[in-house]
PDB file of C-alpha atoms in Angstrom:
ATOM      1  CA  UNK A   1       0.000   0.000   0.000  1.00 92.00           C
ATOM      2  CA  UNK A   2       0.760   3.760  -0.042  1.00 96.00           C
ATOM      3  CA  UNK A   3       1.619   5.923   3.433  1.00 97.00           C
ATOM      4  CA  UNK A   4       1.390   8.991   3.053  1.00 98.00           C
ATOM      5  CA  UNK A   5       4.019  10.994   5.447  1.00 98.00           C
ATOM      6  CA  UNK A   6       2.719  14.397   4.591  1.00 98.00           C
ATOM      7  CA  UNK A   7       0.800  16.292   1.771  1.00 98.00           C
ATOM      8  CA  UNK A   8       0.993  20.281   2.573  1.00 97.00           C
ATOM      9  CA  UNK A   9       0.757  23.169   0.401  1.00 97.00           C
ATOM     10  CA  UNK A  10       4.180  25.331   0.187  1.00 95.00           C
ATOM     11  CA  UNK A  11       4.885  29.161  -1.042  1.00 93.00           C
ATOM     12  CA  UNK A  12       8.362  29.575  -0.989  1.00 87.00           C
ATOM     13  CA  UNK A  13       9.576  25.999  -2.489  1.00 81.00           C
ATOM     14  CA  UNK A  14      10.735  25.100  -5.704  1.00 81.00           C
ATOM     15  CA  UNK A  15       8.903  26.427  -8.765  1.00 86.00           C
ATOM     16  CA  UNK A  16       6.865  29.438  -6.520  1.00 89.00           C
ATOM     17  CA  UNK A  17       3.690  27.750  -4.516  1.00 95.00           C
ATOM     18  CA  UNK A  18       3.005  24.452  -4.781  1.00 96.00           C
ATOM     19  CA  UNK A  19       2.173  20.853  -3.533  1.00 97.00           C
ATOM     20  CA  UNK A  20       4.654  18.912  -1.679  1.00 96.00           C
ATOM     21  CA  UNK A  21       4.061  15.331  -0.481  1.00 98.00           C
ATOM     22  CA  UNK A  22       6.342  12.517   1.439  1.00 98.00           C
ATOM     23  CA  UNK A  23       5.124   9.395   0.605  1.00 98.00           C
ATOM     24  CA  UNK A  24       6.218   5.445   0.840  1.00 97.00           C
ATOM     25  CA  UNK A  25       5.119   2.405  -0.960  1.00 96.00           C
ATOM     26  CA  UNK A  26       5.390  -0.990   0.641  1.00 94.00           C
ATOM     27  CA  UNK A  27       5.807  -3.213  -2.217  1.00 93.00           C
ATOM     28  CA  UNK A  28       6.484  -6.339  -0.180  1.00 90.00           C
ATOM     29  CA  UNK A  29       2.995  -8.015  -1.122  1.00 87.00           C
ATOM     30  CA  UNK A  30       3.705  -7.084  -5.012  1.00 89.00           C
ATOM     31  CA  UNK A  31       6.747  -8.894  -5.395  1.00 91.00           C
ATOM     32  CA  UNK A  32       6.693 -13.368  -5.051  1.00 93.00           C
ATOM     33  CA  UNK A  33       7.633 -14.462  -1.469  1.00 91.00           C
ATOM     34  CA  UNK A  34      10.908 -16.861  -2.460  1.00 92.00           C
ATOM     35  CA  UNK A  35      12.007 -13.377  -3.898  1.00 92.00           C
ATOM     36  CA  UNK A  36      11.096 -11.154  -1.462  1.00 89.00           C
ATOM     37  CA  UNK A  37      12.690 -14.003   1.015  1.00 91.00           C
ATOM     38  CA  UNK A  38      16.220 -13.190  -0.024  1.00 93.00           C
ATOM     39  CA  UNK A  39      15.820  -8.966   0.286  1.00 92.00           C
ATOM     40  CA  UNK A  40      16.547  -7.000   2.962  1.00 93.00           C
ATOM     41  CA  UNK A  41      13.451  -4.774   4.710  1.00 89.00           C
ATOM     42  CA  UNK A  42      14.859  -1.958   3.291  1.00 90.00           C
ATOM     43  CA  UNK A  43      14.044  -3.103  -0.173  1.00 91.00           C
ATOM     44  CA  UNK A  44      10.693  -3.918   0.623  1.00 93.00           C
ATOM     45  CA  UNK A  45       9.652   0.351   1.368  1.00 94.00           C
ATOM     46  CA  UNK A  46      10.586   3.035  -1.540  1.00 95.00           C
ATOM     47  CA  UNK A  47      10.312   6.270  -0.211  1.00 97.00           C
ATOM     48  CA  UNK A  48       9.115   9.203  -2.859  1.00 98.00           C
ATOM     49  CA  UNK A  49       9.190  13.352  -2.309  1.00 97.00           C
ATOM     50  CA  UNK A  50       7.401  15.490  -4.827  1.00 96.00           C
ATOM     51  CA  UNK A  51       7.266  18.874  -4.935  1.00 96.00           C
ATOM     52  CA  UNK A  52       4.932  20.171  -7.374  1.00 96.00           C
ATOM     53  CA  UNK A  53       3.910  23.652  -8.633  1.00 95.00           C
ATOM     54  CA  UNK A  54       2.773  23.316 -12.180  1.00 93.00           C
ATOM     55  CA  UNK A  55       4.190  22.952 -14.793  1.00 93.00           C
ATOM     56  CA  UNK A  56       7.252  23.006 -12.693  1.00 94.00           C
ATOM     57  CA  UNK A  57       7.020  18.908 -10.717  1.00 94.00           C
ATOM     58  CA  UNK A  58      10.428  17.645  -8.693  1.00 94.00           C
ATOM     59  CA  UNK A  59      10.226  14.334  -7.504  1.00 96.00           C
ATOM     60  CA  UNK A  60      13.199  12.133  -5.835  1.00 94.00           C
TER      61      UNK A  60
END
């Protein structure tokens, strides 16, 4: 599923005002179980920041 850290509205971010949200998907229950056997937690969460103030959009 998707968690959602934090969804706010910004002003003085990148491209003026904007959108920015934190989020992470747990992909463990999308991937088979003998493969997600051999990786660590870690790989199991991807985390994913967006900033977005159209049409400028940063995400890492």
């Amino acid at each position: 599923g998707v968690e959602i850290l934090e969804n706010r509205p910004y002003t003085d971010g990148p491209g003026g005002s904007g959108q920015y949200t934190h989020k992470v998907y747990h992909i463990g229950q999308h991937i088979p179980s003998w493969f997600r056997s051999i990786l660590p937690k870690a790989a199991l969460r991807v985390e994913e920041e967006s900033w977005n103030a159209y049409p400028y959009t940063r995400t890492r």
